[in-house]
Amino acid sequence: MEASNQASPFLGQPKKESVADCIGATPLVRLNRLPATLGIKAQVYAKLEYLNAGGSVKDRIAKRMVEKAERDGKIKPGDTLIEASSGNTGIAIALMAAIKGYKCIITLSEKMSLEKERVLKALGARVVRTPAGVPIDSPDSILSVARRLQQETPNSFILNQYTNAENPAAHEFGTAEELWYQTEGRVNIVISGAGTGGTVTGTARGLKKHSKNVLIVAVDPLGSILAQPEGLNEFKAEYKVEGIGYDFVPQVLDQAEPDLWIKTSDRDSFRYARSLVREEGLLCGGSSGATVAALVQLMEAHPELNVEDKLVVVILPDSLRNYLTTFANDDWMEEHGYNDLE
Ligand SMILES: C=C(NCc1c(COP(=O)(O)O)cnc(C)c1O)C(=O)O
């Protein structure tokens, strides 16, 4: 019998009362080969949000939104949770619904991967697919269809990640505090993609309480309109990267909170996501690649930041496993004109 006072490698992992206790406290892992390949001298660390229980950063907001709505008496087990999502928030809410005994309906654009739909259905959610590329105020948009379903469904509730204060709060009081602790207060730059904008807004608010000097960089895909100044959004195009970018500005996004906005292409998002997998072993999604694409642009535009004593965090929101039939697949890459990428 080993002496009980010997430090156990599992000390940091006490038993959990439910899988909801496996949300947050995600690892912060140093990148080694990719920065060298890219000529980046700064220390680069990745926040592995795909290691949350439901496989994405959105687990954090789903847990907070559900628990707050329960405390406020707005929902109770047996009710139906309805949400408009690009998939990960849907999965996260469906996971909370599964463990707490709610029914769940998720509206999901046809743009989003089959993998996300299958995980949603495996969790017991009903998935209502909506046409891709319709404006958010269209009656066929994920938001409009979710609202219609809520009006038609007794005892149903929309938590609404686009307006719910618990979205950015999950990052102000969770993600940001973890990053400050994990970097021992030495983080200089954080790069985060923007979808609802909850991650970048909340993380910025949280870190700036500790230090006004932390540079917060928000990433918006070419074709989206979230970036500031507005002039950055002139290029209009469809984009295939999932989870970031919108054609409206969600209420939870404070566009003035990030210090800098950087626009990224699908090509670079998929290129660098594949590099993160192949050079760092990080099984991450396309929007993770967008943060590295932004990092490359940042270092090119501000070489004074590309020095060894700068510590950069890139937030990797979800998993490669959401995209095995899309950018992770060489045939898909060739079909979409990216056959020149590794
Ligand atoms: C808005 C949703 N996802 C956000 C998201 C984001 C952006 O996170 P926000 O905190 O919503 O800005 C980045 N990457 C991926 C893969 C994502 O799924 C959603 O899943 O409904």
Tab-separated table of C-alpha atoms and ligand atoms in Angstrom:
chain	number	residue	atom	x	y	z
A	1	MET	CA	0.000	0.000	0.000
A	2	GLU	CA	1.600	3.262	-1.073
A	3	ALA	CA	2.073	5.819	1.702
A	4	SER	CA	-1.024	8.048	1.570
A	5	ASN	CA	1.075	11.169	1.990
A	6	GLN	CA	2.808	10.610	-1.365
A	7	ALA	CA	1.675	13.237	-3.859
A	8	SER	CA	-0.693	11.532	-6.287
A	9	PRO	CA	-0.653	12.571	-9.938
A	10	PHE	CA	-4.459	12.723	-9.681
A	11	LEU	CA	-4.564	15.212	-6.786
A	12	GLY	CA	-5.816	17.912	-9.105
A	13	GLN	CA	-8.673	15.729	-10.260
A	14	PRO	CA	-11.069	14.908	-7.363
A	15	LYS	CA	-14.143	12.840	-8.235
A	16	LYS	CA	-16.918	14.805	-10.014
A	17	GLU	CA	-20.648	14.806	-9.181
A	18	SER	CA	-21.619	15.101	-12.880
A	19	VAL	CA	-19.990	15.732	-16.237
A	20	ALA	CA	-20.976	19.378	-15.811
A	21	ASP	CA	-18.110	19.496	-13.309
A	22	CYS	CA	-15.785	18.731	-16.230
A	23	ILE	CA	-16.339	22.179	-17.737
A	24	GLY	CA	-13.667	24.877	-17.375
A	25	ALA	CA	-10.153	24.609	-15.886
A	26	THR	CA	-8.897	23.653	-19.333
A	27	PRO	CA	-5.180	23.151	-19.988
A	28	LEU	CA	-2.913	25.913	-21.255
A	29	VAL	CA	-0.305	24.259	-23.470
A	30	ARG	CA	2.849	25.722	-25.037
A	31	LEU	CA	3.266	25.618	-28.804
A	32	ASN	CA	6.775	24.580	-29.817
A	33	ARG	CA	7.188	23.504	-33.453
A	34	LEU	CA	4.625	25.795	-35.130
A	35	PRO	CA	6.011	29.104	-33.778
A	36	ALA	CA	9.467	28.053	-34.972
A	37	THR	CA	8.034	27.184	-38.403
A	38	LEU	CA	6.359	30.611	-38.525
A	39	GLY	CA	9.362	32.581	-37.274
A	40	ILE	CA	7.559	33.597	-34.105
A	41	LYS	CA	9.942	34.266	-31.205
A	42	ALA	CA	7.283	35.127	-28.629
A	43	GLN	CA	6.107	32.401	-26.241
A	44	VAL	CA	2.796	31.058	-27.585
A	45	TYR	CA	0.359	29.085	-25.420
A	46	ALA	CA	-2.933	27.489	-26.506
A	47	LYS	CA	-6.029	27.343	-24.270
A	48	LEU	CA	-7.514	23.948	-25.095
A	49	GLU	CA	-11.232	24.662	-24.906
A	50	TYR	CA	-11.984	21.534	-26.914
A	51	LEU	CA	-11.165	19.573	-23.747
A	52	ASN	CA	-14.367	20.735	-22.077
A	53	ALA	CA	-17.007	18.071	-21.441
A	54	GLY	CA	-19.011	18.817	-24.597
A	55	GLY	CA	-15.952	19.518	-26.719
A	56	SER	CA	-16.000	23.305	-26.915
A	57	VAL	CA	-15.640	26.659	-25.221
A	58	LYS	CA	-19.420	27.006	-25.327
A	59	ASP	CA	-19.842	24.500	-22.496
A	60	ARG	CA	-18.882	27.334	-20.161
A	61	ILE	CA	-21.791	29.568	-21.167
A	62	ALA	CA	-24.349	26.760	-21.367
A	63	LYS	CA	-23.629	25.714	-17.785
A	64	ARG	CA	-23.914	29.307	-16.496
A	65	MET	CA	-27.007	30.150	-18.554
A	66	VAL	CA	-28.890	27.009	-17.460
A	67	GLU	CA	-27.950	27.349	-13.778
A	68	LYS	CA	-28.884	31.060	-13.722
A	69	ALA	CA	-32.231	30.427	-15.434
A	70	GLU	CA	-32.947	27.695	-12.857
A	71	ARG	CA	-32.051	30.027	-9.967
A	72	ASP	CA	-34.320	32.693	-11.456
A	73	GLY	CA	-37.164	30.165	-11.682
A	74	LYS	CA	-37.400	30.555	-15.464
A	75	ILE	CA	-36.873	26.860	-16.274
A	76	LYS	CA	-37.273	23.506	-14.528
A	77	PRO	CA	-36.489	19.929	-15.584
A	78	GLY	CA	-39.094	18.701	-18.081
A	79	ASP	CA	-39.168	22.048	-19.896
A	80	THR	CA	-37.850	22.428	-23.443
A	81	LEU	CA	-34.675	24.449	-24.054
A	82	ILE	CA	-34.561	25.979	-27.527
A	83	GLU	CA	-31.436	27.703	-28.937
A	84	ALA	CA	-30.145	29.048	-32.232
A	85	SER	CA	-26.580	27.889	-32.680
A	86	SER	CA	-23.716	27.232	-35.096
A	87	GLY	CA	-23.526	23.920	-33.256
A	88	ASN	CA	-21.279	24.059	-30.207
A	89	THR	CA	-23.610	26.060	-27.973
A	90	GLY	CA	-26.343	23.688	-29.103
A	91	ILE	CA	-24.230	20.690	-28.110
A	92	ALA	CA	-23.393	22.322	-24.790
A	93	ILE	CA	-27.045	23.068	-23.998
A	94	ALA	CA	-28.085	19.584	-25.149
A	95	LEU	CA	-25.481	18.126	-22.778
A	96	MET	CA	-26.837	20.137	-19.854
A	97	ALA	CA	-30.364	19.108	-20.893
A	98	ALA	CA	-29.342	15.446	-20.958
A	99	ILE	CA	-27.931	15.439	-17.432
A	100	LYS	CA	-30.679	17.625	-15.927
A	101	GLY	CA	-33.747	16.172	-17.688
A	102	TYR	CA	-34.728	18.925	-20.110
A	103	LYS	CA	-35.951	18.484	-23.673
A	104	CYS	CA	-33.864	20.352	-26.279
A	105	ILE	CA	-34.436	21.803	-29.754
A	106	ILE	CA	-31.526	23.364	-31.638
A	107	THR	CA	-31.815	25.362	-34.857
A	108	LEU	CA	-28.742	24.805	-37.005
A	109	SER	CA	-27.869	26.282	-40.397
A	110	GLU	CA	-27.186	23.895	-43.286
A	111	LYS	CA	-23.689	25.463	-43.355
A	112	MET	CA	-22.721	23.626	-40.186
A	113	SER	CA	-21.088	20.211	-40.183
A	114	LEU	CA	-22.861	16.856	-40.121
A	115	GLU	CA	-20.719	15.902	-37.138
A	116	LYS	CA	-22.281	18.605	-34.993
A	117	GLU	CA	-25.773	17.462	-36.003
A	118	ARG	CA	-24.968	13.868	-35.107
A	119	VAL	CA	-23.608	14.771	-31.674
A	120	LEU	CA	-26.729	16.858	-31.037
A	121	LYS	CA	-28.986	13.925	-31.943
A	122	ALA	CA	-26.882	11.514	-29.882
A	123	LEU	CA	-27.511	13.812	-26.910
A	124	GLY	CA	-31.257	13.518	-27.563
A	125	ALA	CA	-31.765	16.985	-29.059
A	126	ARG	CA	-34.153	17.649	-31.927
A	127	VAL	CA	-32.220	19.415	-34.706
A	128	VAL	CA	-34.054	21.797	-37.026
A	129	ARG	CA	-31.877	22.617	-40.021
A	130	THR	CA	-32.302	26.045	-41.623
A	131	PRO	CA	-31.091	27.376	-45.006
A	132	ALA	CA	-27.457	28.545	-45.144
A	133	GLY	CA	-26.569	32.128	-45.958
A	134	VAL	CA	-29.910	33.763	-45.109
A	135	PRO	CA	-29.837	37.133	-43.273
A	136	ILE	CA	-30.384	36.854	-39.516
A	137	ASP	CA	-33.683	38.820	-39.820
A	138	SER	CA	-35.004	36.387	-42.421
A	139	PRO	CA	-37.974	34.253	-41.276
A	140	ASP	CA	-35.806	31.243	-42.204
A	141	SER	CA	-32.798	32.215	-40.046
A	142	ILE	CA	-31.754	30.144	-37.036
A	143	LEU	CA	-32.937	32.946	-34.720
A	144	SER	CA	-36.345	33.432	-36.378
A	145	VAL	CA	-37.032	29.692	-36.500
A	146	ALA	CA	-36.004	29.301	-32.847
A	147	ARG	CA	-38.397	32.095	-31.841
A	148	ARG	CA	-41.229	30.500	-33.841
A	149	LEU	CA	-40.571	27.120	-32.238
A	150	GLN	CA	-40.605	28.700	-28.798
A	151	GLN	CA	-43.994	30.286	-29.470
A	152	GLU	CA	-45.348	26.918	-30.612
A	153	THR	CA	-43.841	24.803	-27.803
A	154	PRO	CA	-45.421	24.771	-24.315
A	155	ASN	CA	-43.032	25.194	-21.349
A	156	SER	CA	-40.154	26.167	-23.630
A	157	PHE	CA	-37.447	28.744	-23.127
A	158	ILE	CA	-34.695	30.338	-25.209
A	159	LEU	CA	-31.577	30.978	-23.082
A	160	ASN	CA	-30.321	33.204	-25.949
A	161	GLN	CA	-26.532	33.269	-26.067
A	162	TYR	CA	-26.684	36.418	-28.224
A	163	THR	CA	-28.147	38.584	-25.419
A	164	ASN	CA	-27.576	36.587	-22.211
A	165	ALA	CA	-25.156	38.313	-19.793
A	166	GLU	CA	-24.042	34.891	-18.537
A	167	ASN	CA	-22.291	34.396	-21.883
A	168	PRO	CA	-19.523	36.991	-21.439
A	169	ALA	CA	-19.660	36.494	-17.673
A	170	ALA	CA	-18.570	32.860	-18.121
A	171	HIS	CA	-15.354	34.207	-19.602
A	172	GLU	CA	-14.912	37.256	-17.384
A	173	PHE	CA	-15.088	35.104	-14.246
A	174	GLY	CA	-13.879	31.812	-15.740
A	175	THR	CA	-11.609	31.854	-18.775
A	176	ALA	CA	-9.885	35.129	-17.885
A	177	GLU	CA	-9.188	34.114	-14.281
A	178	GLU	CA	-7.800	30.774	-15.438
A	179	LEU	CA	-5.504	32.480	-17.934
A	180	TRP	CA	-4.260	34.985	-15.357
A	181	TYR	CA	-3.519	32.167	-12.894
A	182	GLN	CA	-2.058	29.779	-15.459
A	183	THR	CA	0.342	32.396	-16.839
A	184	GLU	CA	1.170	33.637	-13.317
A	185	GLY	CA	0.057	37.099	-14.379
A	186	ARG	CA	2.532	37.199	-17.281
A	187	VAL	CA	0.108	37.064	-20.232
A	188	ASN	CA	0.744	39.950	-22.640
A	189	ILE	CA	-1.525	39.131	-25.607
A	190	VAL	CA	-4.735	37.069	-25.984
A	191	ILE	CA	-6.119	36.196	-29.427
A	192	SER	CA	-9.735	34.991	-29.651
A	193	GLY	CA	-12.187	34.434	-32.463
A	194	ALA	CA	-15.540	36.237	-32.330
A	195	GLY	CA	-18.920	34.630	-32.956
A	196	THR	CA	-21.388	35.928	-30.365
A	197	GLY	CA	-18.324	37.795	-29.069
A	198	GLY	CA	-18.854	36.445	-25.558
A	199	THR	CA	-15.413	34.861	-25.284
A	200	VAL	CA	-13.419	37.876	-26.426
A	201	THR	CA	-15.598	40.408	-24.574
A	202	GLY	CA	-15.633	38.524	-21.276
A	203	THR	CA	-11.994	37.485	-21.406
A	204	ALA	CA	-10.986	41.086	-22.088
A	205	ARG	CA	-13.098	42.392	-19.191
A	206	GLY	CA	-11.643	39.809	-16.827
A	207	LEU	CA	-8.000	40.240	-17.732
A	208	LYS	CA	-8.122	44.029	-17.830
A	209	LYS	CA	-9.200	43.983	-14.196
A	210	HIS	CA	-5.759	42.519	-13.523
A	211	SER	CA	-3.781	44.555	-16.039
A	212	LYS	CA	-4.791	47.236	-18.530
A	213	ASN	CA	-1.695	46.310	-20.534
A	214	VAL	CA	-2.935	42.930	-21.790
A	215	LEU	CA	-3.469	43.280	-25.556
A	216	ILE	CA	-6.761	41.669	-26.601
A	217	VAL	CA	-6.990	40.720	-30.273
A	218	ALA	CA	-10.366	39.728	-31.756
A	219	VAL	CA	-10.542	37.641	-34.934
A	220	ASP	CA	-13.311	38.050	-37.514
A	221	PRO	CA	-13.474	36.119	-40.789
A	222	LEU	CA	-13.434	37.967	-44.127
A	223	GLY	CA	-17.107	38.282	-45.094
A	224	SER	CA	-18.317	38.915	-41.531
A	225	ILE	CA	-19.103	42.383	-40.140
A	226	LEU	CA	-18.051	42.197	-36.484
A	227	ALA	CA	-14.657	43.916	-36.745
A	228	GLN	CA	-13.841	47.520	-35.922
A	229	PRO	CA	-13.234	49.905	-37.543
A	230	GLU	CA	-16.071	49.258	-40.025
A	231	GLY	CA	-13.657	49.712	-42.932
A	232	LEU	CA	-12.219	46.266	-42.183
A	233	ASN	CA	-15.548	44.696	-43.157
A	234	GLU	CA	-15.769	45.905	-46.758
A	235	PHE	CA	-14.829	42.556	-48.308
A	236	LYS	CA	-18.046	40.617	-48.741
A	237	ALA	CA	-17.880	36.865	-49.301
A	238	GLU	CA	-19.247	33.599	-48.048
A	239	TYR	CA	-16.948	31.939	-45.526
A	240	LYS	CA	-16.842	28.270	-44.556
A	241	VAL	CA	-15.094	28.493	-41.208
A	242	GLU	CA	-17.690	27.632	-38.544
A	243	GLY	CA	-18.457	29.370	-35.266
A	244	ILE	CA	-16.952	32.807	-35.895
A	245	GLY	CA	-18.397	35.726	-37.857
A	246	TYR	CA	-21.971	36.992	-38.249
A	247	ASP	CA	-23.994	39.369	-40.418
A	248	PHE	CA	-25.269	41.176	-37.299
A	249	VAL	CA	-23.598	42.374	-34.106
A	250	PRO	CA	-24.741	40.239	-31.132
A	251	GLN	CA	-25.740	42.229	-28.049
A	252	VAL	CA	-23.165	40.438	-25.877
A	253	LEU	CA	-20.302	41.617	-28.102
A	254	ASP	CA	-18.694	44.890	-27.044
A	255	GLN	CA	-16.831	45.734	-30.243
A	256	ALA	CA	-14.770	48.357	-28.378
A	257	GLU	CA	-13.505	45.850	-25.787
A	258	PRO	CA	-10.784	44.255	-27.946
A	259	ASP	CA	-7.748	46.468	-28.534
A	260	LEU	CA	-7.424	45.237	-32.105
A	261	TRP	CA	-9.521	43.378	-34.710
A	262	ILE	CA	-7.887	41.166	-37.350
A	263	LYS	CA	-9.657	39.699	-40.378
A	264	THR	CA	-8.723	36.194	-41.510
A	265	SER	CA	-9.362	34.060	-44.598
A	266	ASP	CA	-10.784	30.542	-44.791
A	267	ARG	CA	-7.569	29.471	-46.478
A	268	ASP	CA	-5.437	30.581	-43.528
A	269	SER	CA	-7.900	29.301	-40.933
A	270	PHE	CA	-7.892	25.800	-42.401
A	271	ARG	CA	-4.158	25.895	-43.171
A	272	TYR	CA	-3.183	26.770	-39.611
A	273	ALA	CA	-5.765	24.490	-37.990
A	274	ARG	CA	-4.196	21.611	-39.931
A	275	SER	CA	-0.744	22.831	-38.839
A	276	LEU	CA	-1.824	22.864	-35.183
A	277	VAL	CA	-2.871	19.219	-35.583
A	278	ARG	CA	0.177	18.085	-37.542
A	279	GLU	CA	2.909	20.035	-35.752
A	280	GLU	CA	1.540	20.340	-32.204
A	281	GLY	CA	-0.815	17.377	-31.878
A	282	LEU	CA	-3.677	19.707	-30.957
A	283	LEU	CA	-6.903	18.208	-32.345
A	284	CYS	CA	-8.653	21.548	-32.879
A	285	GLY	CA	-11.199	23.105	-35.241
A	286	GLY	CA	-11.073	25.692	-38.021
A	287	SER	CA	-11.663	28.747	-35.843
A	288	SER	CA	-8.584	27.701	-33.857
A	289	GLY	CA	-6.608	28.074	-37.066
A	290	ALA	CA	-8.052	31.578	-37.445
A	291	THR	CA	-6.402	32.600	-34.159
A	292	VAL	CA	-3.009	31.445	-35.470
A	293	ALA	CA	-3.669	33.253	-38.747
A	294	ALA	CA	-4.292	36.388	-36.706
A	295	LEU	CA	-1.119	35.758	-34.693
A	296	VAL	CA	0.938	35.644	-37.908
A	297	GLN	CA	-0.612	38.918	-39.108
A	298	LEU	CA	-0.082	40.526	-35.708
A	299	MET	CA	3.614	39.643	-35.623
A	300	GLU	CA	4.095	40.861	-39.200
A	301	ALA	CA	2.385	44.194	-38.441
A	302	HIS	CA	3.987	44.642	-35.007
A	303	PRO	CA	7.487	43.067	-35.038
A	304	GLU	CA	8.165	44.760	-31.707
A	305	LEU	CA	5.811	42.153	-30.167
A	306	ASN	CA	7.686	39.242	-31.707
A	307	VAL	CA	10.213	38.900	-28.899
A	308	GLU	CA	10.939	36.086	-26.448
A	309	ASP	CA	9.646	37.840	-23.346
A	310	LYS	CA	6.161	38.335	-24.799
A	311	LEU	CA	3.622	35.663	-23.760
A	312	VAL	CA	0.761	35.115	-26.224
A	313	VAL	CA	-2.366	33.010	-25.639
A	314	VAL	CA	-4.441	31.697	-28.538
A	315	ILE	CA	-7.860	30.334	-27.568
A	316	LEU	CA	-8.736	27.091	-29.385
A	317	PRO	CA	-12.555	26.851	-29.186
A	318	ASP	CA	-13.464	23.378	-30.453
A	319	SER	CA	-12.335	20.026	-31.762
A	320	LEU	CA	-11.153	18.589	-35.062
A	321	ARG	CA	-13.783	15.911	-34.501
A	322	ASN	CA	-16.463	18.418	-35.525
A	323	TYR	CA	-14.886	18.673	-38.978
A	324	LEU	CA	-13.742	15.198	-40.069
A	325	THR	CA	-15.902	15.477	-43.219
A	326	THR	CA	-14.779	19.045	-43.945
A	327	PHE	CA	-11.385	20.727	-43.623
A	328	ALA	CA	-9.833	17.703	-41.862
A	329	ASN	CA	-10.555	15.705	-45.024
A	330	ASP	CA	-7.979	16.028	-47.859
A	331	ASP	CA	-10.625	15.412	-50.541
A	332	TRP	CA	-12.780	18.237	-49.140
A	333	MET	CA	-9.751	20.533	-49.134
A	334	GLU	CA	-9.054	19.679	-52.785
A	335	GLU	CA	-12.720	20.190	-53.756
A	336	HIS	CA	-12.569	23.661	-52.194
A	337	GLY	CA	-9.378	24.695	-53.927
A	338	TYR	CA	-7.008	24.202	-51.021
A	339	ASN	CA	-5.112	21.281	-52.565
A	340	ASP	CA	-1.859	23.259	-52.289
A	341	LEU	CA	-2.069	23.192	-48.491
A	342	GLU	CA	-0.509	20.426	-46.411
B	1	LIG	C1	-21.869	30.846	-31.316
B	1	LIG	C2	-21.464	29.594	-31.305
B	1	LIG	N1	-20.164	29.218	-31.308
B	1	LIG	C3	-19.110	30.143	-31.093
B	1	LIG	C4	-17.755	29.687	-31.540
B	1	LIG	C5	-16.685	30.600	-31.503
B	1	LIG	C6	-16.856	32.030	-30.982
B	1	LIG	O1	-17.187	32.063	-29.622
B	1	LIG	P1	-18.047	33.296	-29.077
B	1	LIG	O2	-17.789	33.306	-27.591
B	1	LIG	O3	-19.469	33.004	-29.413
B	1	LIG	O4	-17.530	34.537	-29.768
B	1	LIG	C7	-15.446	30.224	-31.992
B	1	LIG	N2	-15.234	28.992	-32.514
B	1	LIG	C8	-16.241	28.084	-32.543
B	1	LIG	C9	-15.954	26.726	-33.135
B	1	LIG	C10	-17.521	28.390	-32.050
B	1	LIG	O5	-18.494	27.459	-32.074
B	1	LIG	C11	-22.423	28.454	-31.302
B	1	LIG	O6	-21.927	27.290	-31.218
B	1	LIG	O7	-23.643	28.682	-31.387
